[in-house]
Each structure stands twice: as structure tokens, then as C-alpha cells.
Short mmCIF file of C-alpha atoms in Angstrom, two decimals:
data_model
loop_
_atom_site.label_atom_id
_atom_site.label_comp_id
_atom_site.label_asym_id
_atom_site.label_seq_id
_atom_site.Cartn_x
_atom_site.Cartn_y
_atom_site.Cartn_z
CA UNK R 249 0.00 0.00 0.00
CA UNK R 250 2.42 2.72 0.10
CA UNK R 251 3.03 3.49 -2.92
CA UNK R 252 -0.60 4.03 -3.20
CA UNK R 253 -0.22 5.99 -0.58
CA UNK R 254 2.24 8.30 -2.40
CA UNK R 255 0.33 8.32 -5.63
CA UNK R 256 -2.77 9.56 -3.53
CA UNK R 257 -0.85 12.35 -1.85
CA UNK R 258 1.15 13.17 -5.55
CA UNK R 259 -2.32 13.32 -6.51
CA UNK R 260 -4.10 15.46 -3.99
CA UNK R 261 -1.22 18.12 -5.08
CA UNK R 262 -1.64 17.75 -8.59
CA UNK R 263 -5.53 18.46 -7.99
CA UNK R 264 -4.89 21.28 -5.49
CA UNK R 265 -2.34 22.76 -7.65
CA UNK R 266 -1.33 21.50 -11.23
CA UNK R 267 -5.48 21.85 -11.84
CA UNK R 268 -5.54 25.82 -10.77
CA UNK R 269 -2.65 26.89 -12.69
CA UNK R 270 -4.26 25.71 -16.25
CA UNK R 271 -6.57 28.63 -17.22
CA UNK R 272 -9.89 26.94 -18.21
CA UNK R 273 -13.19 27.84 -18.54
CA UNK R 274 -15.46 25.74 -16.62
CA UNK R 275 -18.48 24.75 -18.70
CA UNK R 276 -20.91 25.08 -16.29
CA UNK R 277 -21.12 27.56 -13.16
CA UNK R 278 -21.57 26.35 -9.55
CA UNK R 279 -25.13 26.12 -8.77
CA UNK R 280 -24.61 27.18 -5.23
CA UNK R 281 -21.94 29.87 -4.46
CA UNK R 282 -22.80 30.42 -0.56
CA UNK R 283 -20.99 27.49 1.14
CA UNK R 284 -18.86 25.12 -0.30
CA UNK R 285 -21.13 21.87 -1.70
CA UNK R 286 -20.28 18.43 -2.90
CA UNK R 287 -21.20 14.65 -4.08
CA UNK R 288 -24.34 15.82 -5.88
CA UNK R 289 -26.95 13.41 -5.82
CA UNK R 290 -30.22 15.14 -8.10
CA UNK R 291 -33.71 13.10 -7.61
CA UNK R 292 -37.32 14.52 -9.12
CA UNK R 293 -39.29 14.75 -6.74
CA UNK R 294 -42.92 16.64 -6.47
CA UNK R 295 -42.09 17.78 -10.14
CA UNK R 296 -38.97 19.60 -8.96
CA UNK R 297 -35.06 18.94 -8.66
CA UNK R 298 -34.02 17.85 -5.26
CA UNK R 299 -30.37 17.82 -4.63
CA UNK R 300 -28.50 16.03 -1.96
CA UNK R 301 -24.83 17.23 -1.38
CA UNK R 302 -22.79 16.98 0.95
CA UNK R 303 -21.93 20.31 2.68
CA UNK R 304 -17.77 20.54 2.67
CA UNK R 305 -15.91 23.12 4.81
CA UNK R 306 -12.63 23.75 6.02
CA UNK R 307 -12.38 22.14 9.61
CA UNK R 308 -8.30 22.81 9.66
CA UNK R 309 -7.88 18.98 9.37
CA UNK R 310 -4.35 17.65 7.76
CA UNK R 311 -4.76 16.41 4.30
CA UNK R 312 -4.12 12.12 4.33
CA UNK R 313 -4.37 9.41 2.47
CA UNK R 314 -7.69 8.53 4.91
CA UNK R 315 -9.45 11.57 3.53
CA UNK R 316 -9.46 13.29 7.06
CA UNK R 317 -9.72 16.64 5.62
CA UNK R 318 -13.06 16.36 4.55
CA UNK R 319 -14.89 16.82 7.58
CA UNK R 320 -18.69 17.54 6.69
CA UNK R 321 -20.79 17.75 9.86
CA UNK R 322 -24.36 18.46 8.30
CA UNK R 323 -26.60 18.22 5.05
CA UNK R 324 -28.05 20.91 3.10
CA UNK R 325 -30.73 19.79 1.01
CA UNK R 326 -31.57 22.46 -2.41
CA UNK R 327 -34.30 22.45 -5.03
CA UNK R 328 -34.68 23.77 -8.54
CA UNK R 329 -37.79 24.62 -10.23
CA UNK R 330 -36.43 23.90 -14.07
CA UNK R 331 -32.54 24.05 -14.72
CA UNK R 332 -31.50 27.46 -14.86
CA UNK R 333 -33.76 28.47 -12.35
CA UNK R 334 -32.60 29.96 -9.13
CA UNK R 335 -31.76 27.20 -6.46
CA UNK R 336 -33.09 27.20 -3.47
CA UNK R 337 -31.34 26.62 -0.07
CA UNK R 338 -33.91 24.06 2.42
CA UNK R 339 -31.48 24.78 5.08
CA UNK R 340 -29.87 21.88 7.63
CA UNK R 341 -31.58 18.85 6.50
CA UNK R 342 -29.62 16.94 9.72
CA UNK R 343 -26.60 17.90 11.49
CA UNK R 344 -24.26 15.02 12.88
CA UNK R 345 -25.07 15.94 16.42
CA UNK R 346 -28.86 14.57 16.45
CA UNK R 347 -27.46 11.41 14.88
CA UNK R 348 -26.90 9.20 17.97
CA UNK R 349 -24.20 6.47 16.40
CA UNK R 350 -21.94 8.43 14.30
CA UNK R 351 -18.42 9.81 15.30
CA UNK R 352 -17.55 11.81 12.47
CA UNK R 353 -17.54 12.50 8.31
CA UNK R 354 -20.74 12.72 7.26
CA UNK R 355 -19.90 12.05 3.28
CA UNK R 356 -21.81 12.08 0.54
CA UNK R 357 -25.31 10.97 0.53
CA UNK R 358 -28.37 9.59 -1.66
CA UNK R 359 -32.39 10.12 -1.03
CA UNK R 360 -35.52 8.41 -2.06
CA UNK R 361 -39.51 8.08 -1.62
CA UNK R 362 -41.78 5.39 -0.78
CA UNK R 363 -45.32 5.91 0.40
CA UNK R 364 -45.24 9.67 1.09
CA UNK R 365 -42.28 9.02 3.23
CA UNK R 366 -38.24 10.24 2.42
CA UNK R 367 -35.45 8.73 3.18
CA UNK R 368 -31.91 10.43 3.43
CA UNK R 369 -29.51 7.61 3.30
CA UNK R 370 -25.49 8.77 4.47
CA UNK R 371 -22.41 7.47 5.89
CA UNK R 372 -20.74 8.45 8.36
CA UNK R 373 -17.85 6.90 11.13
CA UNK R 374 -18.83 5.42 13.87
CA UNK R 375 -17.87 5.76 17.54
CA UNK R 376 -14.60 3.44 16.33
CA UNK R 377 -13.65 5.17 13.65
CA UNK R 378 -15.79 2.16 11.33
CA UNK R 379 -18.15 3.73 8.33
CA UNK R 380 -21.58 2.67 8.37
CA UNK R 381 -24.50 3.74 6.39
CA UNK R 382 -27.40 5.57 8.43
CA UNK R 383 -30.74 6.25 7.32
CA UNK R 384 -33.02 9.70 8.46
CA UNK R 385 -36.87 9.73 7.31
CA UNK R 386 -39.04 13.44 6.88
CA UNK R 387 -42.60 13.90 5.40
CA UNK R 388 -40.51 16.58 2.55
CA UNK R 389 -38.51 15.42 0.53
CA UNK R 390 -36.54 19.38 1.55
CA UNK R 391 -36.25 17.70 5.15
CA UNK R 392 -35.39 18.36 8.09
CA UNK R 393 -34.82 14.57 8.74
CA UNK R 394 -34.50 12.98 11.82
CA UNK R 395 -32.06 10.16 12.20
CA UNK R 396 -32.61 6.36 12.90
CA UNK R 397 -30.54 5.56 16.10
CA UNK R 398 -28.34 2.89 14.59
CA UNK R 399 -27.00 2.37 11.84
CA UNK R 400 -28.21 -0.21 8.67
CA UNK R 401 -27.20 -3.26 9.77
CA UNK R 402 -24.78 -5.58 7.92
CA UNK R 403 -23.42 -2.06 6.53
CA UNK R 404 -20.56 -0.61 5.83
CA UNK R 405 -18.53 1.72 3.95
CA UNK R 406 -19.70 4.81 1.93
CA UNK R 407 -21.30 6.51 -1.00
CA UNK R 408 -24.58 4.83 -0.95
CA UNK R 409 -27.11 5.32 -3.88
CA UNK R 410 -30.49 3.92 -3.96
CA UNK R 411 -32.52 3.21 -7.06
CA UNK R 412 -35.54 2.39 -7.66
CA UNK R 413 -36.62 0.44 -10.95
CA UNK R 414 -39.81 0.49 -12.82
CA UNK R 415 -41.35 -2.17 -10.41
CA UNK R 416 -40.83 -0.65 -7.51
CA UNK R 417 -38.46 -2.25 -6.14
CA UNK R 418 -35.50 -0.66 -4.73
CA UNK R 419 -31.91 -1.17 -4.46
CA UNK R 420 -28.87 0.18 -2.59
CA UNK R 421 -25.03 0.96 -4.18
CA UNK R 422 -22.21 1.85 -1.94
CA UNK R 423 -18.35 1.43 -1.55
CA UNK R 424 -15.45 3.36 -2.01
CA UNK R 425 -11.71 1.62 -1.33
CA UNK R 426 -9.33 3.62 0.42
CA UNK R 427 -10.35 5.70 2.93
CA UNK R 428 -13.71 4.33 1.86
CA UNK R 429 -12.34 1.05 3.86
CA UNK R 430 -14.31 -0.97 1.40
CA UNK R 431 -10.55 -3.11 1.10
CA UNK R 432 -11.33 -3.92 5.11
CA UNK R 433 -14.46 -5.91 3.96
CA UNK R 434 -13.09 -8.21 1.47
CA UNK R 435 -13.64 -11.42 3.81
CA UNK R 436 -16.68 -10.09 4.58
CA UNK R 437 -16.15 -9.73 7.96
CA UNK R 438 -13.94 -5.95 9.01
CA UNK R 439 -10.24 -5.95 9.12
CA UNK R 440 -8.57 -2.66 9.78
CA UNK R 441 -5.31 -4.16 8.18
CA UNK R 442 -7.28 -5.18 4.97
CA UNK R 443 -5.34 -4.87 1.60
CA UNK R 444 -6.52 -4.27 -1.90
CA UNK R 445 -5.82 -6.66 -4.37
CA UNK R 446 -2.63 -7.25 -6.24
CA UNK R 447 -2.20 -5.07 -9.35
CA UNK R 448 -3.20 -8.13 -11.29
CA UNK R 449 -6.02 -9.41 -9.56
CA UNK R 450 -9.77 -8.68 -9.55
CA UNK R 451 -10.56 -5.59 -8.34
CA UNK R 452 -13.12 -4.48 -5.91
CA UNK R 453 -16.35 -4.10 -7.04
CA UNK R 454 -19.02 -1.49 -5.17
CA UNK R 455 -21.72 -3.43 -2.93
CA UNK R 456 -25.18 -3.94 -3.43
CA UNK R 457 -28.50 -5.15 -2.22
CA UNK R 458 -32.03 -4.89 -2.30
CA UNK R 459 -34.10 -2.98 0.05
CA UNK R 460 -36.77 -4.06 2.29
CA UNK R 461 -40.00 -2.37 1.43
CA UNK R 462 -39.38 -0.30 5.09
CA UNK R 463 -36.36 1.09 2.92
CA UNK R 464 -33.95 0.81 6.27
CA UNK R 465 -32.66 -2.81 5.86
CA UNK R 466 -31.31 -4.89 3.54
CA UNK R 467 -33.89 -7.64 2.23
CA UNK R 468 -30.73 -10.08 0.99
CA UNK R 469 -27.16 -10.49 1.53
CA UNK R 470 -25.30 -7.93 -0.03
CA UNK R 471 -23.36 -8.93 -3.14
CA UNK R 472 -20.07 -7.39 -5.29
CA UNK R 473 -20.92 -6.58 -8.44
CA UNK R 474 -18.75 -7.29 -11.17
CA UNK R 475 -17.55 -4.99 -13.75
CA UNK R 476 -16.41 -6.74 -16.98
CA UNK R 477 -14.50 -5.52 -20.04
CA UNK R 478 -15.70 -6.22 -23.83
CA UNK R 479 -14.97 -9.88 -23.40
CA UNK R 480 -15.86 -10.51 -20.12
CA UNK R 481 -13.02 -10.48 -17.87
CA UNK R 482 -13.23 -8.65 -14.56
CA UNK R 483 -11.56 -5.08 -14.50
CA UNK R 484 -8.18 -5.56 -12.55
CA UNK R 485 -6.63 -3.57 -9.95
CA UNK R 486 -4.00 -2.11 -11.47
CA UNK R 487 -6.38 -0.37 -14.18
CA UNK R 488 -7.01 2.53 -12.82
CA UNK R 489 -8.21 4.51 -15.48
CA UNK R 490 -11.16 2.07 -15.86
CA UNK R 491 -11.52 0.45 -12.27
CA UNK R 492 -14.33 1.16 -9.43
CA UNK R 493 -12.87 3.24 -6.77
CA UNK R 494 -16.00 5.03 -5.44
CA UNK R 495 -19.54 7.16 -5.78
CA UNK R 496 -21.65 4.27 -7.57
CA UNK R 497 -24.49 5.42 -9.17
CA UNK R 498 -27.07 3.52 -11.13
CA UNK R 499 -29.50 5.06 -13.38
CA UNK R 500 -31.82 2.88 -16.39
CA UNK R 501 -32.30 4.33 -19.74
CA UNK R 502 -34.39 2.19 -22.75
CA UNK R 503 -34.51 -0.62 -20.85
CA UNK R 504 -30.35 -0.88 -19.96
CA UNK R 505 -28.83 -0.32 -16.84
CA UNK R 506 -26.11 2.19 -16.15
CA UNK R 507 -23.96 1.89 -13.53
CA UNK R 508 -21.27 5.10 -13.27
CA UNK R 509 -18.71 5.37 -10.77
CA UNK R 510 -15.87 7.24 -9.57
CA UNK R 511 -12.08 6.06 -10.55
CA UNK R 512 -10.38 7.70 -8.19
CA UNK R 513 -6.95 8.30 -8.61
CA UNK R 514 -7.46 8.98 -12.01
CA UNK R 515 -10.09 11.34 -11.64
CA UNK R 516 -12.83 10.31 -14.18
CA UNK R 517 -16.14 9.42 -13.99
CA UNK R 518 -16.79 6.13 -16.16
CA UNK R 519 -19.68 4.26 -16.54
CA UNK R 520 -20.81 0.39 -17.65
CA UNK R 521 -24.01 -1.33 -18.37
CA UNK R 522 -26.07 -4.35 -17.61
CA UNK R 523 -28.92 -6.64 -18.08
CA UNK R 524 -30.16 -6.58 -14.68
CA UNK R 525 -29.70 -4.37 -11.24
CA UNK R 526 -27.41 -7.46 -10.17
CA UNK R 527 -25.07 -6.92 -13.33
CA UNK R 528 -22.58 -8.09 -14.50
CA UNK R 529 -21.90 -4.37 -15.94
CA UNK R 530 -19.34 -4.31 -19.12
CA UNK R 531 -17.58 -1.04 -19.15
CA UNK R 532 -18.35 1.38 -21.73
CA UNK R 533 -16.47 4.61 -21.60
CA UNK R 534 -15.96 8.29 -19.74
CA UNK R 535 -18.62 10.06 -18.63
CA UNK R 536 -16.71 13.15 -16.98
CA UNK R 537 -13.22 13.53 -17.87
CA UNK R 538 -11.46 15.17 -14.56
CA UNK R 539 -11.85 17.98 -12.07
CA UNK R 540 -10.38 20.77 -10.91
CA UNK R 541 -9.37 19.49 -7.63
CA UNK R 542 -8.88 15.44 -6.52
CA UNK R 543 -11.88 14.24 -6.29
CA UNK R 544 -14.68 13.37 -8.79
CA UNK R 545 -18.63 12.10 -7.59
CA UNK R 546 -21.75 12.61 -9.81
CA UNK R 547 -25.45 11.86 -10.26
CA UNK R 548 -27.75 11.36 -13.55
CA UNK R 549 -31.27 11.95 -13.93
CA UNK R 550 -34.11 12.46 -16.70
CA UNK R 551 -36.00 16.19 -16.19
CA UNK R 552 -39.18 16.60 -18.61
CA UNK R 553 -37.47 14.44 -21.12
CA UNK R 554 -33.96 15.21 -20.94
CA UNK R 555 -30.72 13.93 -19.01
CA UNK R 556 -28.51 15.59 -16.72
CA UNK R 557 -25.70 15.33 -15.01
CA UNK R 558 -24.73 16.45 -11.68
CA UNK R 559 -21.17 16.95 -10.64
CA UNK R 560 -18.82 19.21 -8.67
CA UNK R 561 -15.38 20.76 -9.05
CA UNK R 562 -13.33 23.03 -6.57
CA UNK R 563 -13.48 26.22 -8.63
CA UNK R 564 -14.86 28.92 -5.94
CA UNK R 565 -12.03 27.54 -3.57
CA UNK R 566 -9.29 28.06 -6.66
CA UNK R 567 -8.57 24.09 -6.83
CA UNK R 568 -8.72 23.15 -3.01
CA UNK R 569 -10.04 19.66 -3.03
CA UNK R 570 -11.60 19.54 0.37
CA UNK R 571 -13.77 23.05 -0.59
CA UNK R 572 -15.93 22.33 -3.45
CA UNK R 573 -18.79 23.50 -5.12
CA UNK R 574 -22.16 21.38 -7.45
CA UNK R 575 -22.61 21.81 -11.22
CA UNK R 576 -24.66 20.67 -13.82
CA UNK R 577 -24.92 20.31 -17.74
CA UNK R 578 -26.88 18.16 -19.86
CA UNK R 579 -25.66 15.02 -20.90
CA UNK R 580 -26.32 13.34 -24.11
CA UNK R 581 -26.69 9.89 -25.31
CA UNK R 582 -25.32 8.56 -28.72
CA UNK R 583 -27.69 6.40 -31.23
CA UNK R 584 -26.52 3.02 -29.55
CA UNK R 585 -27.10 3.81 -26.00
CA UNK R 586 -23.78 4.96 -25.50
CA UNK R 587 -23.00 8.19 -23.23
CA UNK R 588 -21.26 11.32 -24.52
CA UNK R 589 -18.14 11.93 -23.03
CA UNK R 590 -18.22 15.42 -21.27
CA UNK R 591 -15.27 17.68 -20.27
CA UNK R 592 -15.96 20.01 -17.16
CA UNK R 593 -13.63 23.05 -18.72
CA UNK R 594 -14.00 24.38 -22.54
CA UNK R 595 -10.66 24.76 -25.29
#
């Protein structure tokens, strides 16, 4: 691991740094300029745009290869009428102090509806220092939400996203390997000493499962899901430009599943489709080429019949990676399902 280690920190000064000294145009402008937002997830909810961020600030931690620095202690939740309307601010959706497990690190989160009732669904650290994925229900879908008092049980790590397919049924993503810990879980059972795999090997592949129709457990026993190439052989660790690394996010469109993900050290969003929520997903291709700043976490929805994407970048903060700020911009589909590949800054 440690030369992972010092890729990550090369990294997190290349993003800080290298990013803000190439004069670019960013092709979209933040969408909230206020505080510093992040780890977009949209929804439609009520005939509106809900987003779910998570709300970044500068809590004068060290930057590490644990991803200490980003500190978030509460949600914001915001709305938009149409896109290019004025966004509007909900205020504290739920603050880490009136959620009775968690420690610390409230990352990024993912919402969703059943029966008149929302669910906010986040990680955060427990009392040990362990991730875990909490769940917080309001009667709004703009909150304020009041915390379960444990955490989902059987879970783990971060970046959940639930979807929900045309039958109702509903489905939780989530993982993210390095400071993630999803490498701790590998047996199954939590290892603080837990290794990725060897360059060669398999690599690790986000979590799923689906939901109980309360939408606070897990119905089944979570599974990996496997991310293939063109002829079907599992993604290895040592690919990094095409690899999971974090912020799974599944969307459907004509019938095909999308699952889109975070790479990580390399910074791009990629994506890969499937038969079936389960997968296996082939990869396909770049979604969002890279950020300015390290890291890179997205959402994709369908708005009065057309697609968006939701992202964020570290402009306001001039390329710090722990102080960023939401975007969006419409993304576009080719003739054969295929996504266009966007670039966050124009020529």
C-alpha cells in the first residue's frame, strides 16, 4: 500500500495545484456559491429537482491518504424549479449531532420516496472510527430529517445510492476503497489491516442489495458486483483509469442499466451497463473527464425528457479539493445507447 499511498498524496497536489494553474473555462457555473457543496446526488421529486450534497468546509484537518480533511458535519438539502432556475437553499436537513451512532464525516449521501415518506440515506464513522451507512426519514422530501438511532445493519462503507426500478423495487449501491475502507471488507467480515488486491487481480467491485419495502434494511445479503471488459473479464486492480474506486451510481435508460462510478486516482467518472440491477456491468467509456481538484462524484437523472448530469469541481475555492462547489450540464446519449463523453472546462 504505500506506494498508493504516495500516488494519492502526488495526486491530492496535482488536484490542489497543477489543476488551478491551467486557465480553463469551466463549462458550467456552480449552482450554489454560498458554502462550499459536494457529491451531488439530483432526484425529481414533487415535479422539482431535489439535490442532496454533501456540505464541505474547512475544519483545519491535515490532508491524508484517509481523507481526514473532509470533515462535513451536516446536510443541506436544495431544489430547482427547471434548470436554470434559481436554487433554493432548504437549510440543515440533519446535522451530525442529532445522529446518535456516528463519530464523524458525514460524506456524501443519496435520497428516495416510498409511500409519502423520504429517506436520506449517508455514511458516516462510527464511535470506532468504522463507516456505516445511516438512514433519516421526513414527510418533505426538503427535510429536516431525523435520524434512525443505529445504523443499517450488515453495513458498511460509503457513498450509498439507492434506485428504484420500474417495479418498484428498490436497491442500494455503496463502496469506495481507500479511505472508503471498502478493502477492510473483502472477507466479509472488518479488518482494519485489509489490503486491496494485487495489481493483477480482480478488483473491488461497489456493494449492493435490495431494500426491504421499510427502505432501512437490507432484504438479501449484499453482493459485489462485477464490472467486466468487452470480453468478459473482470476489471483488474491495477487499471485505474477504468476500475471502481467510489460514488456508484445507477440510473436505467431504454430498458439498460447504467452503472457510473468514480475512478479515483485517475479522476474520471466512467460508466458500464447491464442486463439486470445485479449486473454483471461491461464497461463502456468516460462520462466526466477530470476535475479541478482530486476528487470526482456525480449523479444522472431524466427532467421533462432530458438527461442531466450532476457533478462538482473546486473552482470557488481556486482548486482546493476539500472546498468544493455542485454543477450541472446536460448530458447526451449517442444512437446506440452509449453516453457522450463530457469535459468540465471548454478549449
Amino acid at each position: 500500500m504505500k506506494h498508493r499511498q504516495i500516488l494519492f498524496c502526488a495526486c491530492i497536489l496535482f488536484g490542489a495545484t497543477a489543476f488551478a494553474q491551467v486557465p480553463q473555462k469551466p463549462l458550467s457555473p456552480p449552482l450554489v456559491t454560498d458554502l462550499y457543496s459536494a457529491d451531488p446526488s439530483a432526484h425529481v421529486f414533487d415535479g422539482k429537482i431535489y439535490i442532496y450534497p454533501s456540505h464541505d468546509i474547512d475544519a483545519g484537518v491535515p490532508e491524508n491518504d484517509n481523507g481526514d480533511h473532509f470533515d462535513m458535519r451536516d446536510y443541506h438539502v436544495y431544489s430547482l424549479e427547471a434548470p436554470g432556475k434559481k436554487i433554493q437553499d432548504h437549510g440543515v436537513a440533519l446535522d451530525i449531532k442529532h445522529v446518535p451512532w456516528a463519530g464523524k464525516q458525514l460524506w456524501a449521501p443519496d435520497a428516495a420516496v416510498r409511500n409519502g415518506t423520504y429517506y436520506l440515506y449517508f455514511p458516516a464513522k462510527d464511535k470506532q472510527g468504522v463507516f456505516r451507512i445511516g438512514v433519516a426519514t421526513s414527510k418533505s422530501p426538503a427535510g429536516p430529517f431525523q435520524a434512525l438511532p443505529e445504523p443499517m445493519k450488515g453495513s458498511y462503507s460509503i457513498d450509498p445510492c439507492v434506485f428504484t426500478d420500474d417495479d418498484g423495487a428498490s436497491y442500494m449501491y455503496f463502496g469506495g476503497i481507500w479511505g472508503g475502507q471498502l478493502q477492510r471488507w473483502r472477507t466479509g467480515q472488518y479488518n482494519e489491516a485489509g489490503a486491496l488486491p494485487q495489481d493483477q487481480e480482480p478488483a473491488v467491485g461497489p456493494r449492493m442489495a435490495k431494500l426491504t419495502n421499510a427502505m432501512t434494511e437490507f432484504a438479501e445479503p449484499l453482493r459485489e458486483l462485477r464490472i467486466v471488459d468487452a470480453a468478459g473479464k473482470e476489471l483488474l486492480n491495477g487499471d485505474n483509469n477504468r476500475r471502481f474506486f467510489e460514488a456508484a451510481w445507477m440510473h436505467k435508460y431504454k430498458g439498460k442499466y447504467y452503472l457510473s462510478y468514480s475512478t479515483g486516482d485517475t479522476h474520471l467518472i466512467c460508466y458500464a451497463t447491464g442486463d439486470s440491477p445485479y449486473g454483471p456491468f461491461v464497461y463502456r467509456g468516460v462520462v466526466l473527464k477530470p476535475v479541478l481538484g482530486w476528487t470526482n462524484h456525480h449523479s444522472i437523472i431524466e427532467f421533462k425528457g432530458k438527461w442531466y448530469l450532476f457533478y462538482h469541481d473546486s473552482t470557488l475555492s481556486g482548486g482546493k479539493t476539500h472546498l468544493r462547489n455542485i454543477k450541472m450540464t446536460e448530458l447526451k446519449y449517442n444512437a446506440d445507447g452509449t453516453i457522450q463523453t463530457i469535459s468540465p472546462y471548454l478549449d
